[in-house]
mmCIF file of C-alpha atoms and ligand atoms in Angstrom:
data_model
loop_
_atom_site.group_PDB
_atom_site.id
_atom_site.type_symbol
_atom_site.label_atom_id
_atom_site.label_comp_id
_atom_site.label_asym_id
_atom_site.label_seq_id
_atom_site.Cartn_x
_atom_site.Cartn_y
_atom_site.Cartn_z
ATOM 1 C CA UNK A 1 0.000 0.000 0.000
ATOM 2 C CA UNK A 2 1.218 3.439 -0.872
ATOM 3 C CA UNK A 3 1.086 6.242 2.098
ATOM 4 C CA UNK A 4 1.706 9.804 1.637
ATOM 5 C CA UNK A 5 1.566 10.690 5.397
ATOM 6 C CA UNK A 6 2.893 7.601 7.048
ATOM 7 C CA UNK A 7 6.112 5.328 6.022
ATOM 8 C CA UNK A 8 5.774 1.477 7.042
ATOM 9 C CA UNK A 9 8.059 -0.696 7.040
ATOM 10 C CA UNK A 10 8.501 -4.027 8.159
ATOM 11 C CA UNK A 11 11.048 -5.865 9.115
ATOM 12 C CA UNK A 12 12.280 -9.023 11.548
ATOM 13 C CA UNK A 13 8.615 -9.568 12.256
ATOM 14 C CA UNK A 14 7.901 -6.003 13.423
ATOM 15 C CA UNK A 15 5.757 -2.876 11.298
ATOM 16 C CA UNK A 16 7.187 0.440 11.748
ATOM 17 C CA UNK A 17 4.721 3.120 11.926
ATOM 18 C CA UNK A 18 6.171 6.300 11.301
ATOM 19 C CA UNK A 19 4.017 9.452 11.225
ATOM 20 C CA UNK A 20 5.346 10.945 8.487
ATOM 21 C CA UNK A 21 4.491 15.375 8.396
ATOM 22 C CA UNK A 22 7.670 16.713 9.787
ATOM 23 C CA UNK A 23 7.085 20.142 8.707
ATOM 24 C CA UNK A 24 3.924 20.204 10.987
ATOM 25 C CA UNK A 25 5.039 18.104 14.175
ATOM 26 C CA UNK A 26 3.297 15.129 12.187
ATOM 27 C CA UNK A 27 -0.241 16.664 13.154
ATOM 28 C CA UNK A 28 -3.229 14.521 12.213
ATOM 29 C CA UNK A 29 -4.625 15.299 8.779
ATOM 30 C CA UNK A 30 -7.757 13.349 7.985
ATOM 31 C CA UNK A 31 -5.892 11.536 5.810
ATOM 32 C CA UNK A 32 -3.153 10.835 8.209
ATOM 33 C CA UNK A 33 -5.505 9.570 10.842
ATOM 34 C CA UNK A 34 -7.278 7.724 7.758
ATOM 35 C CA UNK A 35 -3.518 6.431 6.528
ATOM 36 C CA UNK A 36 -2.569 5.335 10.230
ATOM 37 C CA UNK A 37 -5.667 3.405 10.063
ATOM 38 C CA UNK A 38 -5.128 1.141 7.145
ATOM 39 C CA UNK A 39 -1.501 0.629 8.570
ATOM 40 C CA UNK A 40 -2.745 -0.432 11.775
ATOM 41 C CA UNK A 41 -5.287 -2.855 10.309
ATOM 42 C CA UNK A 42 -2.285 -4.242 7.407
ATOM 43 C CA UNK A 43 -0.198 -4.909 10.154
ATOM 44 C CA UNK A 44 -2.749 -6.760 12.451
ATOM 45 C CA UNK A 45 -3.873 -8.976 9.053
ATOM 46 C CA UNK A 46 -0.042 -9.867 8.314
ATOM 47 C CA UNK A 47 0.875 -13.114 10.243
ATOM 48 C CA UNK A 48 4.441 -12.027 9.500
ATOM 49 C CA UNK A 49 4.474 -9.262 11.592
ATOM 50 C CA UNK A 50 4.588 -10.296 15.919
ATOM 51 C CA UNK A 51 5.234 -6.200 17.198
ATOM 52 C CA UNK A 52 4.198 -2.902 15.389
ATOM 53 C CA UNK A 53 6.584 0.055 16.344
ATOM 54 C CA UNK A 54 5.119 3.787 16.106
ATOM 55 C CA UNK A 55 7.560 6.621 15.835
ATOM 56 C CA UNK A 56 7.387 10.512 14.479
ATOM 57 C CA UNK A 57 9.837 11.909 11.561
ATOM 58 C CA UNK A 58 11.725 14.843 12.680
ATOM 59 C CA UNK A 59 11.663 16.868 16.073
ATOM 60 C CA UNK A 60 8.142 15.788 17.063
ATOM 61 C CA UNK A 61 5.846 12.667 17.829
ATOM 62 C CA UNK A 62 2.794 14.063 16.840
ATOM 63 C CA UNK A 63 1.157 17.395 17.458
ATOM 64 C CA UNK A 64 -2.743 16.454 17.701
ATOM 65 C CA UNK A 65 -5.140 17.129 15.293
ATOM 66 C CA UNK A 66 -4.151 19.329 12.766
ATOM 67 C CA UNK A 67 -5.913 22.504 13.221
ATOM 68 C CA UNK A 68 -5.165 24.073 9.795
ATOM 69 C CA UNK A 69 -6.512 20.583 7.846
ATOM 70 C CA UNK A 70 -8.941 22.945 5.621
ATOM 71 C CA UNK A 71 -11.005 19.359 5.527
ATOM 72 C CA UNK A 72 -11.918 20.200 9.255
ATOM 73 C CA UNK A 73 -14.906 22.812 8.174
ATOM 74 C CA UNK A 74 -15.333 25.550 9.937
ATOM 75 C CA UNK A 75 -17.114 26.571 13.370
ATOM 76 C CA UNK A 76 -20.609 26.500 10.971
ATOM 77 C CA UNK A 77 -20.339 22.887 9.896
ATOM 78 C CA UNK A 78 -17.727 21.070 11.810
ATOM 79 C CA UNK A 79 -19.019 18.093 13.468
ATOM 80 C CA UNK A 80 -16.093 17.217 15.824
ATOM 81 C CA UNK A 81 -17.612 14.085 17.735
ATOM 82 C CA UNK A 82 -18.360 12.710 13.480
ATOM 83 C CA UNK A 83 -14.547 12.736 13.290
ATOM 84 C CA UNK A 84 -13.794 10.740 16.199
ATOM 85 C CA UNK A 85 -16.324 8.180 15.041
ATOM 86 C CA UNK A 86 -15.298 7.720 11.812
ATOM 87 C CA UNK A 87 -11.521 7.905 12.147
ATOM 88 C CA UNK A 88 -9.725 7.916 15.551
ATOM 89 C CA UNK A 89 -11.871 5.669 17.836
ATOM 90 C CA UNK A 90 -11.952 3.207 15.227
ATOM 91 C CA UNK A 91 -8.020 3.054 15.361
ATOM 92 C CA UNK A 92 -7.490 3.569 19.342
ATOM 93 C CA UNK A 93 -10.492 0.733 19.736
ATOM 94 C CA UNK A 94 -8.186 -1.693 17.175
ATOM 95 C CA UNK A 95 -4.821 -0.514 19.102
ATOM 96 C CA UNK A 96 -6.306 -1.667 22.450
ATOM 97 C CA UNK A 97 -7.876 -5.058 20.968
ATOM 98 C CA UNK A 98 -5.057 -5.875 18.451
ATOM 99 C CA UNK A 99 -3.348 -9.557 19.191
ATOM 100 C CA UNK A 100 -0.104 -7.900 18.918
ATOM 101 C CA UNK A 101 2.115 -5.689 20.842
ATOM 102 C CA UNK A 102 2.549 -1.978 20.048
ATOM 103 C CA UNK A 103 5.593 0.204 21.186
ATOM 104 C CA UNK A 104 5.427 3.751 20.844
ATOM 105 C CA UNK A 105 9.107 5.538 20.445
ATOM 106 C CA UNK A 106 7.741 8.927 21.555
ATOM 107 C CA UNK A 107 11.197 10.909 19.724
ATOM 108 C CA UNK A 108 9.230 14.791 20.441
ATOM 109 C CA UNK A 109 6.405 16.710 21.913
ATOM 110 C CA UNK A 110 3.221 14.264 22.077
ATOM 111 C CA UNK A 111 0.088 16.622 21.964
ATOM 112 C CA UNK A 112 -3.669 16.714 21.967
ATOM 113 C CA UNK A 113 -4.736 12.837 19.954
ATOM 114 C CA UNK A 114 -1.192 12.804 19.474
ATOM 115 C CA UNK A 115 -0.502 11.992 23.234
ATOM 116 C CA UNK A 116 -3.554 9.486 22.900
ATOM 117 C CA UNK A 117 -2.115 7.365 20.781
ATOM 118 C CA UNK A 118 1.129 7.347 22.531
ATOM 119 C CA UNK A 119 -0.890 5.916 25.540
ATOM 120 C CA UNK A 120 -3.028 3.489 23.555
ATOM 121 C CA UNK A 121 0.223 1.577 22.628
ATOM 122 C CA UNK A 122 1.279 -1.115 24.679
ATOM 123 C CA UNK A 123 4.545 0.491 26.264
ATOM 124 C CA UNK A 124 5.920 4.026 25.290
ATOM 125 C CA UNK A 125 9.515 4.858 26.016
ATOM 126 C CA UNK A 126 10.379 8.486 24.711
ATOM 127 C CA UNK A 127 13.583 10.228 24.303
ATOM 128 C CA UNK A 128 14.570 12.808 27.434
ATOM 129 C CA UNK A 129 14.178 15.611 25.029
ATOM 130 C CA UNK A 130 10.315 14.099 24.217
ATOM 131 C CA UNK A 131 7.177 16.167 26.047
ATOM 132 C CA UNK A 132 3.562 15.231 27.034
ATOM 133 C CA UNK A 133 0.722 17.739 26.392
ATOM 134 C CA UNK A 134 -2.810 17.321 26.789
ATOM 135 C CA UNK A 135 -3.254 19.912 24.439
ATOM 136 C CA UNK A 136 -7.332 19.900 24.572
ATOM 137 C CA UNK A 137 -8.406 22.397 26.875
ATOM 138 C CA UNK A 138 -6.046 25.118 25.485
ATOM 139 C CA UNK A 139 -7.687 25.564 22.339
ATOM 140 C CA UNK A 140 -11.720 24.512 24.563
ATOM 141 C CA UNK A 141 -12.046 21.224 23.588
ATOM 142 C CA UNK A 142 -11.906 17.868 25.861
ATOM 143 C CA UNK A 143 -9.256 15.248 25.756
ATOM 144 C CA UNK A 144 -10.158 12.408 23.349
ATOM 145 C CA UNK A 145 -9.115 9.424 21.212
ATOM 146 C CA UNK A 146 -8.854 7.776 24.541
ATOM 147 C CA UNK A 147 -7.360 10.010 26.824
ATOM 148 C CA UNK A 148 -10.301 10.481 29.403
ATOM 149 C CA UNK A 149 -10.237 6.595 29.798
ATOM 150 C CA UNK A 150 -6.299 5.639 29.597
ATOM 151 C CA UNK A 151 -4.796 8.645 31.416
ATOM 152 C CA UNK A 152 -6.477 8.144 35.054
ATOM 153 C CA UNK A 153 -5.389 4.782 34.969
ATOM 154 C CA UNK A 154 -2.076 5.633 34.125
ATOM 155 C CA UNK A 155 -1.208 8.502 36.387
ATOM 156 C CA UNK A 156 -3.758 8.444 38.428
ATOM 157 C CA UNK A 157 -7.374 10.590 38.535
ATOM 158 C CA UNK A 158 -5.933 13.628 40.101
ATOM 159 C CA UNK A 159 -3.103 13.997 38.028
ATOM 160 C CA UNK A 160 -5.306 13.164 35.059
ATOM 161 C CA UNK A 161 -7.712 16.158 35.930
ATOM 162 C CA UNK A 162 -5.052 18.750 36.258
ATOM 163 C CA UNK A 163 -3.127 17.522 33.083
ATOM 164 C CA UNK A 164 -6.495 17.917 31.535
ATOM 165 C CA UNK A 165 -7.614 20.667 33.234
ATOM 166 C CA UNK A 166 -4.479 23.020 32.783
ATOM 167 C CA UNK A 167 -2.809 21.499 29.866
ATOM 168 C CA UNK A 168 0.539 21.794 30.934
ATOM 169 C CA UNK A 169 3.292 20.766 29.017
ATOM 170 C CA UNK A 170 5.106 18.100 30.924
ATOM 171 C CA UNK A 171 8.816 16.839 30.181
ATOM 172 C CA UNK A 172 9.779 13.124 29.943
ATOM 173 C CA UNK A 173 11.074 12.179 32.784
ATOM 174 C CA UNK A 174 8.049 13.711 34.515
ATOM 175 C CA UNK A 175 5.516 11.084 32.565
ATOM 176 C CA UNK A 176 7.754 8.468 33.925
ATOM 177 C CA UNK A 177 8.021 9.548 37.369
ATOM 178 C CA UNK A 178 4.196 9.222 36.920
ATOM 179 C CA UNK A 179 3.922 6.193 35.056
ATOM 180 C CA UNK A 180 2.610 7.479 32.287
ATOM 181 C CA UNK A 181 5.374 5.928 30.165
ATOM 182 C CA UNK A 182 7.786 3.067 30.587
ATOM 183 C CA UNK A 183 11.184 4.254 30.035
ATOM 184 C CA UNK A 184 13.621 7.397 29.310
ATOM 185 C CA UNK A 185 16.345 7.444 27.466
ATOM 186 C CA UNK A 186 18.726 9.470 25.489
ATOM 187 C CA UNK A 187 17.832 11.047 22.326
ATOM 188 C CA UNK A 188 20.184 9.280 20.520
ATOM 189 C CA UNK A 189 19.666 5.901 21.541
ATOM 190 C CA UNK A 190 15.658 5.986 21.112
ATOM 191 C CA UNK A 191 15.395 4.317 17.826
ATOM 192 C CA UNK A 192 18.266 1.479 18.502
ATOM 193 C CA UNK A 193 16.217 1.008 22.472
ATOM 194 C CA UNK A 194 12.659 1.008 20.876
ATOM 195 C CA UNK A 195 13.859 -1.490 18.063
ATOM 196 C CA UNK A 196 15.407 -3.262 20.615
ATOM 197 C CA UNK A 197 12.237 -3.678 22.672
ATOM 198 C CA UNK A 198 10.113 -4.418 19.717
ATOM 199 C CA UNK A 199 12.440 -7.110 18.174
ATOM 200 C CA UNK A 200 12.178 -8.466 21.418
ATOM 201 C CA UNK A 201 8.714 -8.883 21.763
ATOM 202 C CA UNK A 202 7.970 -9.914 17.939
ATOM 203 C CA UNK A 203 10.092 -13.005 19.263
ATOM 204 C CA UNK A 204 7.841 -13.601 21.887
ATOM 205 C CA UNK A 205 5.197 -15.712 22.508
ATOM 206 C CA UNK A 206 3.194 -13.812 20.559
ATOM 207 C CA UNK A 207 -0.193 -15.024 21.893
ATOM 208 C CA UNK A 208 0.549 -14.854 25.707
ATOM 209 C CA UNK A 209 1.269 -11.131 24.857
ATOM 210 C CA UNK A 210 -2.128 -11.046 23.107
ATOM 211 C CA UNK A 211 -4.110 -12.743 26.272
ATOM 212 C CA UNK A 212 -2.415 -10.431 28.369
ATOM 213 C CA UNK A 213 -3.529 -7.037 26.722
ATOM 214 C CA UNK A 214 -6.891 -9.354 26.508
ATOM 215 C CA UNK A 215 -6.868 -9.624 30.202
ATOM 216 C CA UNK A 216 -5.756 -6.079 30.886
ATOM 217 C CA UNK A 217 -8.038 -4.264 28.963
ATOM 218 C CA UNK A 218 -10.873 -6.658 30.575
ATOM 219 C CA UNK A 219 -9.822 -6.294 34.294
ATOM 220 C CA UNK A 220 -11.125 -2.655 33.634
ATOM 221 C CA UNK A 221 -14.856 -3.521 33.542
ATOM 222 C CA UNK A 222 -14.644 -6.724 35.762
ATOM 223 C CA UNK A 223 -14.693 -8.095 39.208
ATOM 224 C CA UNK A 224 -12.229 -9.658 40.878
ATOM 225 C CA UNK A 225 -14.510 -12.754 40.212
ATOM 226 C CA UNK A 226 -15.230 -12.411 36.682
ATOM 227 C CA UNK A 227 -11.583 -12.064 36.400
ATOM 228 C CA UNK A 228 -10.346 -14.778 37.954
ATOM 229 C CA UNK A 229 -12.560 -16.838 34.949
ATOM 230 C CA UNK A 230 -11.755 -14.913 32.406
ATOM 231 C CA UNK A 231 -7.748 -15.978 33.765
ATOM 232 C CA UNK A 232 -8.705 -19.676 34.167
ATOM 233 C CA UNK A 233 -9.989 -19.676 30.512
ATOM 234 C CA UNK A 234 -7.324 -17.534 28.670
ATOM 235 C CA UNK A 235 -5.042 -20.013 30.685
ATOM 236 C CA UNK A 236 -6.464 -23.193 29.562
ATOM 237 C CA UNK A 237 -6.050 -21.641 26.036
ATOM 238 C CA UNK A 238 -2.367 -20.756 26.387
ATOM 239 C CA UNK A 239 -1.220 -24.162 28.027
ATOM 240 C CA UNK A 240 -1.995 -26.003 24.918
ATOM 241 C CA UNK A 241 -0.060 -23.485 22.740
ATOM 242 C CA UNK A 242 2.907 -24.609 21.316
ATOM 243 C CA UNK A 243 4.859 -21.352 22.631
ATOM 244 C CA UNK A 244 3.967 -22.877 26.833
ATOM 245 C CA UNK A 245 5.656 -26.307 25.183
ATOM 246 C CA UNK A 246 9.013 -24.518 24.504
ATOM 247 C CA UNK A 247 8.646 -22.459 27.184
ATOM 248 C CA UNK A 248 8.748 -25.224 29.839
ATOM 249 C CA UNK A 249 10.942 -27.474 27.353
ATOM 250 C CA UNK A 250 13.481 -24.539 26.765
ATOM 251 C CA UNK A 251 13.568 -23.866 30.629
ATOM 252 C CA UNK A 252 14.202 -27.645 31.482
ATOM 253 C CA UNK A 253 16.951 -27.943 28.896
ATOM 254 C CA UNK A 254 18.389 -24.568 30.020
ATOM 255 C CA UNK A 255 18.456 -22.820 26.636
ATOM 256 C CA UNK A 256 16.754 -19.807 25.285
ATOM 257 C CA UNK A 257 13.145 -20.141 23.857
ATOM 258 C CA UNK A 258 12.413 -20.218 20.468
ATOM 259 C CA UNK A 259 8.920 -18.873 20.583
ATOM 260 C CA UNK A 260 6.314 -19.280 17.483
ATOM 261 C CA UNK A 261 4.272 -16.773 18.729
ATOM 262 C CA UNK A 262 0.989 -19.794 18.261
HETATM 263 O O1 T3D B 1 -12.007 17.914 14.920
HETATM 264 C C1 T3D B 1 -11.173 17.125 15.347
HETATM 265 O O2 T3D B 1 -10.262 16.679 14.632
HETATM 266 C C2 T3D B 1 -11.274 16.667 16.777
HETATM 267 C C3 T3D B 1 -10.052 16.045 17.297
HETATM 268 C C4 T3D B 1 -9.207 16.739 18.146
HETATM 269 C C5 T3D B 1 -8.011 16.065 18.689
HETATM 270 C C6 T3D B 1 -6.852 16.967 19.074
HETATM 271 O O3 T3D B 1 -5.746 16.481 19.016
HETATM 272 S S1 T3D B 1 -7.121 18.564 19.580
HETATM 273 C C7 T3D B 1 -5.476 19.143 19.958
HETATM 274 C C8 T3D B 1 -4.757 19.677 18.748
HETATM 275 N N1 T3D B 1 -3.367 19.977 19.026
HETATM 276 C C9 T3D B 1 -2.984 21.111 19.623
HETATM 277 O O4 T3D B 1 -3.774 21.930 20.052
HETATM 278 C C10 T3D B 1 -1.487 21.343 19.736
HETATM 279 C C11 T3D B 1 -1.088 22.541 18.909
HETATM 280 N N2 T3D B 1 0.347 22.690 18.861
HETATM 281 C C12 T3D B 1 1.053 23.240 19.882
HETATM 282 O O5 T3D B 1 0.531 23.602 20.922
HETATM 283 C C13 T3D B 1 2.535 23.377 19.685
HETATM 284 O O6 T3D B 1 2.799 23.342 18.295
HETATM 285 C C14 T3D B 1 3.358 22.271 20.391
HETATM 286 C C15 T3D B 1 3.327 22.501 21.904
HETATM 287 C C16 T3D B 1 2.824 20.885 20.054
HETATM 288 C C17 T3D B 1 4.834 22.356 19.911
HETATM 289 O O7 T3D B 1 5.303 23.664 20.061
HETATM 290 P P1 T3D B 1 6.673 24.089 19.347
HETATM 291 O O8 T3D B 1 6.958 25.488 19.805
HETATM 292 O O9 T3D B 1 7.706 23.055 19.614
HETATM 293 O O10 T3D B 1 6.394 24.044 17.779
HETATM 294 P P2 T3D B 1 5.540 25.084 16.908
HETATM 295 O O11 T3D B 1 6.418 26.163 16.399
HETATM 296 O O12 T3D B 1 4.312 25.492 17.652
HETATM 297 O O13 T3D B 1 5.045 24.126 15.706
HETATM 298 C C18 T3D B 1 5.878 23.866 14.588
HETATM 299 C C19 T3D B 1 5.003 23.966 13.347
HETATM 300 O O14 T3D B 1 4.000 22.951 13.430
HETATM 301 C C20 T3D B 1 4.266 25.298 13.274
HETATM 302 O O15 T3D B 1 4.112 25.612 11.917
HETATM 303 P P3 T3D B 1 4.918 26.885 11.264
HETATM 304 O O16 T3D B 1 4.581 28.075 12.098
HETATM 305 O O17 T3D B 1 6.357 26.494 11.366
HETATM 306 O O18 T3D B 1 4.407 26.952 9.871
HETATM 307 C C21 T3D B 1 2.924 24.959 13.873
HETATM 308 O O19 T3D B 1 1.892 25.821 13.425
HETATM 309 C C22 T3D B 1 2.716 23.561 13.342
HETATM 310 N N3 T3D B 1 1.771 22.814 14.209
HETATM 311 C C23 T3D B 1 2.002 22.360 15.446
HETATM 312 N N4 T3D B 1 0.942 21.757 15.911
HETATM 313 C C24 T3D B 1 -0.004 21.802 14.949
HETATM 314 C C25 T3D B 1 0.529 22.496 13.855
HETATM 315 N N5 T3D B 1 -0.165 22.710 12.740
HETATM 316 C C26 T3D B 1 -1.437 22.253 12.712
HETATM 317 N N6 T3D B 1 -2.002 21.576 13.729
HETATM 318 C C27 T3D B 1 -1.335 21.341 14.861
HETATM 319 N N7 T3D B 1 -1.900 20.626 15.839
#
């Protein structure tokens, strides 16, 4: 598939997502959100790829919507809530359910639904120069793609009101401090960490990784209880995968695991 807004690329068994409008902080364009989409959904269809990586060209991750997009309409006949239906939630609802890992290299400032898909991935590390900004309330809107729903579980519901509230513009090492990401690192080693951590998980057993975003995501709405079943049944599933096989076999024979991710 040809992009004009987004590169992909794929190799050892993980899709790089890169959003690709350097000149604008990669700020979402209909037809970036529309392009991210489609790479998304390629990359869950391909059995060759185990991890998808998402990264920004140039100084930024991504800047939000972008507000110049003359596609947006103006105040008359915008319809903001039809744009989050047809294009974002879409994506952020197949980023949460997807059976694969996603790693977010945050490289820049993460803004507005820029942030939100930073937090929909799986684990974000960013580079120490890399910022947070829930961009939203500066410009009267409320944060979406997500954000209301991942950010209080992240950080926590105070923190998530005042980041919300008074959109500040928090640094890196801040978001991890309050686990909103998983790791900091220098600027110049982002790329060669987050490849690092993807290769690593497109190794993996690819559908215990996929059970345990299952699991995750479920614990949200569930009981302790209800839980505790769904456990016992994603369980059952995953010892009779080949991946628990080697696992065990690979621990008894004290070698490294050569996971098929099925
Ligand atoms: O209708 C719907 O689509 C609903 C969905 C809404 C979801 C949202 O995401 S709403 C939030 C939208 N995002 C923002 O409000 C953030 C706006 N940007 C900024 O506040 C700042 O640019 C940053 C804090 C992100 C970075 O600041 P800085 O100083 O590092 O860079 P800059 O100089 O402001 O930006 C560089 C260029 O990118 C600049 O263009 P220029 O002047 O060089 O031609 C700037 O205008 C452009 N840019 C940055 N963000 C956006 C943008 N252009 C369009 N849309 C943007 N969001």
């Amino acid at each position: 598939m040809k992009y004009q807004t987004i590169l992909y690329e794929t190799r050892d068994q993980v899709a790089t997502i890169t959003l690709n409008r350097p000149e604008r902080l990669n700020a979402i364009s209909r037809q970036l959100i529309e392009e991210f989409g489609q790479a998304i959904a390629t990359a869950e269809a391909d059995a060759g790829v185990r991890c998808v990586l998402l990264t920004g060209a140039g100084r930024g991750f991504c800047a939000g919507a972008d507000l110049a997009d003359p596609s947006r309409g103006d105040t008359a006949t915008r319809d903001a809530g039809a744009a989050l239906d047809k294009y974002y939630n879409p994506t952020i609802r197949r980023m949460r359910a997807m059976a694969k890992p996603i790693v977010a290299a945050v490289n820049g400032v993460a803004a507005g639904a820029g942030m939100s898909l930073a937090l929909a991935s799986d684990i974000a590390i960013a580079g120490k120069s890399a910022s947070f900004l829930q961009a939203f309330a500066r410009i009267g809107l409320l944060p979406d793609a997500g954000s209301t729903w991942l950010l209080p579980r992240l950080v926590g519901e105070q923190r998530a009101r005042a980041l919300a509230m008074l959109a500040p513009q928090i640094s890196a090492e801040q978001a991890l401090a309050w686990g909103m990401i998983w790791q900091v690192v220098e600027d110049a080693n982002l790329m060669d960490e987050a490849r690092t951590l993807a290769t690593k998980l497109a190794s993996g057993p690819t559908l215990s990784l996929a059970r345990i975003k299952q699991a995750l995501m479920a614990s949200n709405g569930n009981t302790l209880s209800q839980q505790l079943d769904l456990e016992r049944d994603l369980q059952r599933e995953l010892g009779r995968s080949a991946d628990f096989a080697e696992g065990v076999a690979a621990f008894l024979q004290k070698r490294p695991a050569k996971f098929q991710g099925r």
